[in-house]
mmCIF file of C-alpha atoms in Angstrom:
data_model
loop_
_atom_site.group_PDB
_atom_site.id
_atom_site.type_symbol
_atom_site.label_atom_id
_atom_site.label_comp_id
_atom_site.label_asym_id
_atom_site.label_seq_id
_atom_site.Cartn_x
_atom_site.Cartn_y
_atom_site.Cartn_z
ATOM 1 C CA MET Q 1 0.000 0.000 0.000
ATOM 2 C CA ALA Q 2 1.402 3.365 -1.072
ATOM 3 C CA SER Q 3 2.209 5.824 1.673
ATOM 4 C CA GLN Q 4 -0.283 8.629 2.133
ATOM 5 C CA SER Q 5 0.489 12.115 0.870
ATOM 6 C CA ALA Q 6 0.486 15.190 3.080
ATOM 7 C CA ASP Q 7 -2.801 16.384 1.568
ATOM 8 C CA GLU Q 8 -4.422 12.995 2.155
ATOM 9 C CA LEU Q 9 -3.323 13.098 5.782
ATOM 10 C CA LYS Q 10 -4.738 16.620 6.062
ATOM 11 C CA ASP Q 11 -8.103 15.450 4.693
ATOM 12 C CA LEU Q 12 -8.179 12.609 7.211
ATOM 13 C CA GLY Q 13 -7.285 15.120 9.919
ATOM 14 C CA ASN Q 14 -10.174 17.329 8.819
ATOM 15 C CA LYS Q 15 -12.518 14.350 9.085
ATOM 16 C CA ALA Q 16 -11.274 13.542 12.589
ATOM 17 C CA PHE Q 17 -11.618 17.195 13.584
ATOM 18 C CA GLY Q 18 -15.196 17.251 12.304
ATOM 19 C CA GLU Q 19 -15.897 14.245 14.524
ATOM 20 C CA LYS Q 20 -14.260 16.089 17.464
ATOM 21 C CA ASP Q 21 -11.554 13.421 17.700
ATOM 22 C CA TYR Q 22 -8.909 16.058 18.349
ATOM 23 C CA ASP Q 23 -6.153 13.651 19.376
ATOM 24 C CA LYS Q 24 -6.483 11.782 16.083
ATOM 25 C CA ALA Q 25 -6.636 15.048 14.145
ATOM 26 C CA ILE Q 26 -3.440 16.292 15.819
ATOM 27 C CA GLU Q 27 -1.693 13.014 15.007
ATOM 28 C CA LEU Q 28 -2.692 13.217 11.338
ATOM 29 C CA TYR Q 29 -1.820 16.900 10.942
ATOM 30 C CA SER Q 30 1.539 16.235 12.616
ATOM 31 C CA LYS Q 31 2.290 13.519 10.051
ATOM 32 C CA ALA Q 32 1.314 15.911 7.265
ATOM 33 C CA ILE Q 33 3.666 18.526 8.723
ATOM 34 C CA GLU Q 34 6.504 15.998 8.770
ATOM 35 C CA LEU Q 35 6.007 15.495 5.034
ATOM 36 C CA ASN Q 36 5.535 19.187 4.267
ATOM 37 C CA PRO Q 37 6.663 21.516 7.090
ATOM 38 C CA LYS Q 38 6.199 24.591 4.888
ATOM 39 C CA ASN Q 39 2.424 24.277 4.537
ATOM 40 C CA HIS Q 40 0.807 26.943 6.722
ATOM 41 C CA VAL Q 41 -2.660 25.346 6.537
ATOM 42 C CA PHE Q 42 -1.436 22.226 8.343
ATOM 43 C CA PHE Q 43 -0.293 24.353 11.284
ATOM 44 C CA SER Q 44 -3.561 26.306 11.250
ATOM 45 C CA ASN Q 45 -5.594 23.106 11.389
ATOM 46 C CA ARG Q 46 -3.462 21.598 14.139
ATOM 47 C CA SER Q 47 -3.820 24.855 16.087
ATOM 48 C CA ALA Q 48 -7.610 24.490 15.893
ATOM 49 C CA SER Q 49 -7.303 20.892 17.113
ATOM 50 C CA TYR Q 50 -5.210 21.927 20.112
ATOM 51 C CA GLY Q 51 -7.861 24.549 20.789
ATOM 52 C CA GLY Q 52 -10.490 21.815 20.772
ATOM 53 C CA LYS Q 53 -8.532 20.189 23.634
ATOM 54 C CA LEU Q 54 -8.188 23.560 25.410
ATOM 55 C CA GLU Q 55 -4.398 23.332 25.047
ATOM 56 C CA TRP Q 56 -4.085 27.004 24.248
ATOM 57 C CA LYS Q 57 -0.307 27.380 24.536
ATOM 58 C CA LEU Q 58 0.233 24.727 21.857
ATOM 59 C CA ALA Q 59 -2.582 26.241 19.793
ATOM 60 C CA ALA Q 60 -0.848 29.627 19.961
ATOM 61 C CA ASP Q 61 2.535 28.155 18.987
ATOM 62 C CA ASP Q 62 1.091 26.527 15.857
ATOM 63 C CA ALA Q 63 -0.816 29.686 14.930
ATOM 64 C CA LYS Q 64 2.400 31.726 15.196
ATOM 65 C CA GLU Q 65 4.185 29.279 12.896
ATOM 66 C CA CYS Q 66 1.256 29.467 10.477
ATOM 67 C CA ILE Q 67 1.571 33.267 10.349
ATOM 68 C CA ARG Q 68 5.350 33.053 9.954
ATOM 69 C CA LEU Q 69 4.951 30.748 6.957
ATOM 70 C CA ASP Q 70 2.229 32.879 5.350
ATOM 71 C CA PRO Q 71 1.651 36.359 6.857
ATOM 72 C CA SER Q 72 -1.233 36.921 4.405
ATOM 73 C CA PHE Q 73 -3.278 33.994 5.778
ATOM 74 C CA VAL Q 74 -5.935 35.788 7.853
ATOM 75 C CA LYS Q 75 -7.201 32.683 9.621
ATOM 76 C CA GLY Q 76 -3.779 32.324 11.267
ATOM 77 C CA TYR Q 77 -4.341 35.614 13.099
ATOM 78 C CA TYR Q 78 -7.805 34.470 14.145
ATOM 79 C CA ARG Q 79 -6.377 31.206 15.521
ATOM 80 C CA LEU Q 80 -3.632 33.006 17.449
ATOM 81 C CA ALA Q 81 -5.994 35.632 18.870
ATOM 82 C CA THR Q 82 -8.423 32.904 19.960
ATOM 83 C CA ALA Q 83 -5.684 31.183 21.961
ATOM 84 C CA GLN Q 84 -4.447 34.465 23.429
ATOM 85 C CA ILE Q 85 -7.967 35.428 24.506
ATOM 86 C CA GLU Q 86 -8.448 32.093 26.242
ATOM 87 C CA MET Q 87 -5.134 32.635 28.073
ATOM 88 C CA GLU Q 88 -6.367 36.161 28.965
ATOM 89 C CA GLU Q 89 -3.448 37.757 27.126
ATOM 90 C CA TRP Q 90 -5.626 40.726 26.240
ATOM 91 C CA ASP Q 91 -2.988 43.105 24.868
ATOM 92 C CA SER Q 92 -1.352 40.408 22.736
ATOM 93 C CA ALA Q 93 -4.736 39.312 21.374
ATOM 94 C CA THR Q 94 -5.647 42.901 20.500
ATOM 95 C CA ALA Q 95 -2.338 43.351 18.664
ATOM 96 C CA THR Q 96 -2.830 40.059 16.782
ATOM 97 C CA ILE Q 97 -6.325 41.001 15.621
ATOM 98 C CA LYS Q 98 -5.114 44.418 14.462
ATOM 99 C CA GLN Q 99 -2.300 42.744 12.514
ATOM 100 C CA GLY Q 100 -4.884 40.521 10.860
ATOM 101 C CA LEU Q 101 -7.065 43.529 10.020
ATOM 102 C CA ASN Q 102 -4.036 45.144 8.379
ATOM 103 C CA VAL Q 103 -4.076 42.172 6.004
ATOM 104 C CA ASP Q 104 -7.860 42.263 5.512
ATOM 105 C CA ASN Q 105 -9.314 45.389 7.093
ATOM 106 C CA HIS Q 106 -12.923 44.328 6.546
ATOM 107 C CA ASN Q 107 -12.639 40.727 7.712
ATOM 108 C CA PRO Q 108 -15.945 40.071 9.557
ATOM 109 C CA GLN Q 109 -14.531 37.224 11.646
ATOM 110 C CA LEU Q 110 -11.716 39.370 13.056
ATOM 111 C CA MET Q 111 -13.970 42.391 13.609
ATOM 112 C CA LYS Q 112 -16.427 40.213 15.508
ATOM 113 C CA GLN Q 113 -13.564 38.671 17.488
ATOM 114 C CA LEU Q 114 -12.331 42.137 18.493
ATOM 115 C CA GLN Q 115 -15.754 42.953 19.949
ATOM 116 C CA GLN Q 116 -15.853 39.635 21.816
ATOM 117 C CA LEU Q 117 -12.364 40.290 23.195
ATOM 118 C CA LYS Q 118 -13.455 43.629 24.674
ATOM 119 C CA LYS Q 119 -16.483 42.025 26.328
ATOM 120 C CA LYS Q 120 -14.478 39.130 27.755
ATOM 121 C CA LYS Q 121 -11.794 41.488 29.047
ATOM 122 C CA ASN Q 122 -14.411 43.582 30.848
ATOM 123 C CA SER Q 123 -16.080 40.438 32.182
ATOM 124 C CA SER Q 124 -12.750 39.147 33.515
ATOM 125 C CA LYS Q 125 -12.100 42.457 35.288
ATOM 126 C CA ARG Q 126 -15.551 42.337 36.874
ATOM 127 C CA GLN Q 127 -14.945 38.797 38.110
ATOM 128 C CA GLN Q 128 -11.667 39.867 39.731
ATOM 129 C CA GLN Q 129 -13.407 42.812 41.382
ATOM 130 C CA GLN Q 130 -16.172 40.529 42.635
ATOM 131 C CA GLN Q 131 -13.639 38.164 44.183
ATOM 132 C CA GLN Q 132 -11.875 41.055 45.917
ATOM 133 C CA GLN Q 133 -15.176 42.425 47.188
ATOM 134 C CA GLN Q 134 -16.207 39.014 48.477
ATOM 135 C CA GLN Q 135 -12.908 38.620 50.334
ATOM 136 C CA GLN Q 136 -13.311 42.055 51.921
ATOM 137 C CA GLN Q 137 -16.846 41.268 53.048
ATOM 138 C CA GLN Q 138 -15.824 37.919 54.492
ATOM 139 C CA GLN Q 139 -13.305 39.741 56.673
ATOM 140 C CA TYR Q 140 -16.074 41.839 58.213
ATOM 141 C CA LYS Q 141 -18.663 40.173 60.438
ATOM 142 C CA PRO Q 142 -21.352 42.282 62.091
ATOM 143 C CA SER Q 143 -21.439 39.889 65.039
ATOM 144 C CA GLN Q 144 -17.937 41.097 65.910
ATOM 145 C CA VAL Q 145 -19.451 44.417 67.015
ATOM 146 C CA SER Q 146 -20.275 44.023 70.691
ATOM 147 C CA THR Q 147 -23.342 45.631 72.274
ATOM 148 C CA ARG Q 148 -21.853 45.287 75.724
ATOM 149 C CA GLY Q 149 -22.001 48.456 77.791
ATOM 150 C CA MET Q 150 -24.331 50.202 75.345
ATOM 151 C CA ASP Q 151 -27.523 52.033 76.115
ATOM 152 C CA ALA Q 152 -30.522 49.759 75.479
ATOM 153 C CA SER Q 153 -31.908 51.921 72.642
ATOM 154 C CA VAL Q 154 -28.502 52.106 70.949
ATOM 155 C CA SER Q 155 -28.081 48.362 71.360
ATOM 156 C CA ARG Q 156 -31.434 47.703 69.665
ATOM 157 C CA GLU Q 157 -30.542 50.070 66.835
ATOM 158 C CA LEU Q 158 -27.245 48.273 66.316
ATOM 159 C CA GLN Q 159 -28.974 44.883 66.293
ATOM 160 C CA ASP Q 160 -31.415 46.182 63.668
ATOM 161 C CA LEU Q 161 -28.488 47.369 61.553
ATOM 162 C CA GLN Q 162 -26.810 43.984 61.911
ATOM 163 C CA GLN Q 163 -29.954 42.233 60.660
ATOM 164 C CA GLN Q 164 -30.203 44.641 57.724
ATOM 165 C CA TYR Q 165 -26.537 44.000 56.912
ATOM 166 C CA VAL Q 166 -27.049 40.229 56.922
ATOM 167 C CA GLN Q 167 -30.090 40.614 54.645
ATOM 168 C CA THR Q 168 -28.203 42.894 52.242
ATOM 169 C CA ARG Q 169 -25.278 40.508 52.175
ATOM 170 C CA ARG Q 170 -27.554 37.574 51.293
ATOM 171 C CA GLU Q 171 -29.086 39.627 48.494
ATOM 172 C CA TYR Q 172 -25.588 40.558 47.292
ATOM 173 C CA GLN Q 173 -24.508 36.910 47.224
ATOM 174 C CA THR Q 174 -27.659 35.935 45.292
ATOM 175 C CA VAL Q 175 -27.004 38.625 42.684
ATOM 176 C CA GLN Q 176 -23.366 37.550 42.486
ATOM 177 C CA ALA Q 177 -24.426 33.937 41.838
ATOM 178 C CA ASN Q 178 -26.854 35.110 39.137
ATOM 179 C CA ILE Q 179 -24.055 37.078 37.458
ATOM 180 C CA LEU Q 180 -21.836 33.992 37.374
ATOM 181 C CA HIS Q 181 -24.725 31.982 35.905
ATOM 182 C CA ALA Q 182 -25.338 34.645 33.237
ATOM 183 C CA GLN Q 183 -21.629 34.724 32.374
ATOM 184 C CA LYS Q 184 -21.598 30.928 32.070
ATOM 185 C CA GLU Q 185 -24.560 30.998 29.669
ATOM 186 C CA ILE Q 186 -22.961 33.765 27.600
ATOM 187 C CA ARG Q 187 -19.701 31.823 27.395
ATOM 188 C CA SER Q 188 -21.526 28.621 26.418
ATOM 189 C CA ASN Q 189 -23.407 30.399 23.617
ATOM 190 C CA GLN Q 190 -20.198 32.072 22.408
ATOM 191 C CA ILE Q 191 -18.423 28.703 22.226
ATOM 192 C CA THR Q 192 -21.360 27.203 20.303
ATOM 193 C CA GLN Q 193 -21.335 30.209 17.986
ATOM 194 C CA SER Q 194 -17.590 29.791 17.404
ATOM 195 C CA GLU Q 195 -18.012 26.086 16.612
ATOM 196 C CA LEU Q 196 -20.868 26.903 14.240
ATOM 197 C CA ASP Q 197 -18.681 29.386 12.358
ATOM 198 C CA LYS Q 198 -16.320 26.509 11.529
ATOM 199 C CA LEU Q 199 -19.070 24.570 9.734
ATOM 200 C CA ASP Q 200 -20.008 24.790 6.104
ATOM 201 C CA GLY Q 201 -22.272 27.827 5.807
ATOM 202 C CA SER Q 202 -24.628 26.156 3.352
ATOM 203 C CA MET Q 203 -28.294 26.905 4.002
ATOM 204 C CA GLU Q 204 -28.958 23.210 3.347
ATOM 205 C CA SER Q 205 -27.100 22.223 6.501
ATOM 206 C CA LYS Q 206 -29.528 21.481 9.326
ATOM 207 C CA ILE Q 207 -28.816 21.578 13.049
ATOM 208 C CA TYR Q 208 -30.885 20.590 16.057
ATOM 209 C CA ARG Q 209 -31.597 23.510 18.392
ATOM 210 C CA GLY Q 210 -32.740 22.903 21.945
ATOM 211 C CA ILE Q 211 -35.949 24.657 23.051
ATOM 212 C CA GLY Q 212 -36.756 23.688 26.613
ATOM 213 C CA LYS Q 213 -36.859 19.891 26.649
ATOM 214 C CA MET Q 214 -37.490 19.691 22.895
ATOM 215 C CA PHE Q 215 -35.165 19.755 19.891
ATOM 216 C CA VAL Q 216 -36.125 21.554 16.685
ATOM 217 C CA LEU Q 217 -34.354 21.048 13.353
ATOM 218 C CA SER Q 218 -33.208 24.471 12.111
ATOM 219 C CA ASN Q 219 -30.884 25.810 9.436
ATOM 220 C CA GLN Q 220 -27.588 27.436 10.382
ATOM 221 C CA GLU Q 221 -28.797 31.007 9.929
ATOM 222 C CA GLU Q 222 -31.723 30.457 12.307
ATOM 223 C CA VAL Q 223 -29.402 28.969 14.931
ATOM 224 C CA LYS Q 224 -26.891 31.815 14.520
ATOM 225 C CA GLU Q 225 -29.661 34.396 14.945
ATOM 226 C CA HIS Q 226 -30.878 32.581 18.054
ATOM 227 C CA LEU Q 227 -27.366 32.482 19.535
ATOM 228 C CA THR Q 228 -26.726 36.161 18.780
ATOM 229 C CA SER Q 229 -30.023 37.100 20.433
ATOM 230 C CA ALA Q 230 -29.283 34.883 23.450
ATOM 231 C CA ILE Q 231 -25.811 36.422 23.873
ATOM 232 C CA GLU Q 232 -27.204 39.969 23.667
ATOM 233 C CA THR Q 233 -29.938 39.124 26.192
ATOM 234 C CA GLY Q 234 -27.378 37.519 28.504
ATOM 235 C CA GLU Q 235 -25.044 40.509 28.285
ATOM 236 C CA LYS Q 236 -27.894 42.904 29.118
ATOM 237 C CA ARG Q 237 -28.857 40.758 32.093
ATOM 238 C CA GLU Q 238 -25.225 40.657 33.238
ATOM 239 C CA LYS Q 239 -25.012 44.459 32.961
ATOM 240 C CA ASP Q 240 -28.236 44.976 34.939
ATOM 241 C CA LEU Q 241 -27.135 42.538 37.630
ATOM 242 C CA THR Q 242 -23.703 44.166 37.845
ATOM 243 C CA GLN Q 243 -25.322 47.561 38.405
ATOM 244 C CA LYS Q 244 -27.482 46.067 41.152
ATOM 245 C CA MET Q 245 -24.435 44.427 42.720
ATOM 246 C CA ASP Q 246 -22.580 47.761 42.709
ATOM 247 C CA TYR Q 247 -25.542 49.354 44.485
ATOM 248 C CA LEU Q 248 -25.648 46.567 47.077
ATOM 249 C CA GLU Q 249 -21.913 46.876 47.611
ATOM 250 C CA ARG Q 250 -22.301 50.584 48.373
ATOM 251 C CA ARG Q 251 -25.144 49.771 50.744
ATOM 252 C CA LEU Q 252 -23.029 47.167 52.539
ATOM 253 C CA LYS Q 253 -20.198 49.647 53.014
ATOM 254 C CA SER Q 254 -22.631 52.259 54.305
ATOM 255 C CA GLN Q 255 -24.131 49.768 56.759
ATOM 256 C CA GLU Q 256 -20.661 48.761 57.935
ATOM 257 C CA GLN Q 257 -19.772 52.398 58.580
ATOM 258 C CA ASN Q 258 -23.047 53.005 60.418
ATOM 259 C CA MET Q 259 -22.465 49.998 62.669
ATOM 260 C CA GLU Q 260 -18.895 51.029 63.384
ATOM 261 C CA GLU Q 261 -19.986 54.574 64.252
ATOM 262 C CA LEU Q 262 -22.810 53.304 66.437
ATOM 263 C CA ALA Q 263 -20.466 50.897 68.194
ATOM 264 C CA LYS Q 264 -18.392 53.873 69.290
ATOM 265 C CA THR Q 265 -21.404 55.279 71.115
ATOM 266 C CA ARG Q 266 -20.887 54.377 74.770
ATOM 267 C CA PRO Q 267 -22.297 56.085 77.852
ATOM 268 C CA SER Q 268 -19.586 58.128 79.566
ATOM 269 C CA ALA Q 269 -18.724 57.221 83.179
ATOM 270 C CA SER Q 270 -20.308 59.431 85.888
ATOM 271 C CA GLU Q 271 -17.887 61.756 87.646
#
């Protein structure tokens, strides 16, 4: 049996990739690269396969080699930026996308990716802020404020404030959990959208779309429209929840200050 050519190995790799057998795809693309290490497409395809396994460093390395071999190949910039975004290398990803747009300044895939990068960067910053806020709140416990030696009316007022603080904190934690859930849904829809972009865009291609507990056969454009709408709805919900969380955070800080000030109120000793 004659040995397989590099292009034949690439085609087999494409088939394995389509079946989400990323290990097999990587193996086949690697063999194709051994036969023809100057073919930029082989590196691009292997980069996508590493991305399928969430091995973003390897995906980035192959994308860089793809660009080195053919700087005019726009998909190489898309592959590299995808890996850099997943590794939260925001500045590098921005630079990569801009380099790609210098090659094709109206490329819709890169322009869309640039918008997604900005949203993910902002979302990552919000998550870091939320973690810092949560750590700060965990350090403060209203029960640590003693009512000992206080006037009875002041003591009751402080206890009321403590109850309000606990209630606000529960509400804050609920909103925080809802934000994380919204972010998870947005991310899931973005991943599905990205996978859909890799498919043949033929209107004849049909895909099952989940609606509740049912599945409806839809064409690609219908699914893409649904995903875009779901992402926009999710982002609006995340924004609204974030605004509410900011308000609750300010209220928590105000309640903390009020309790601390009230705790300083002690009856002076009689002379």
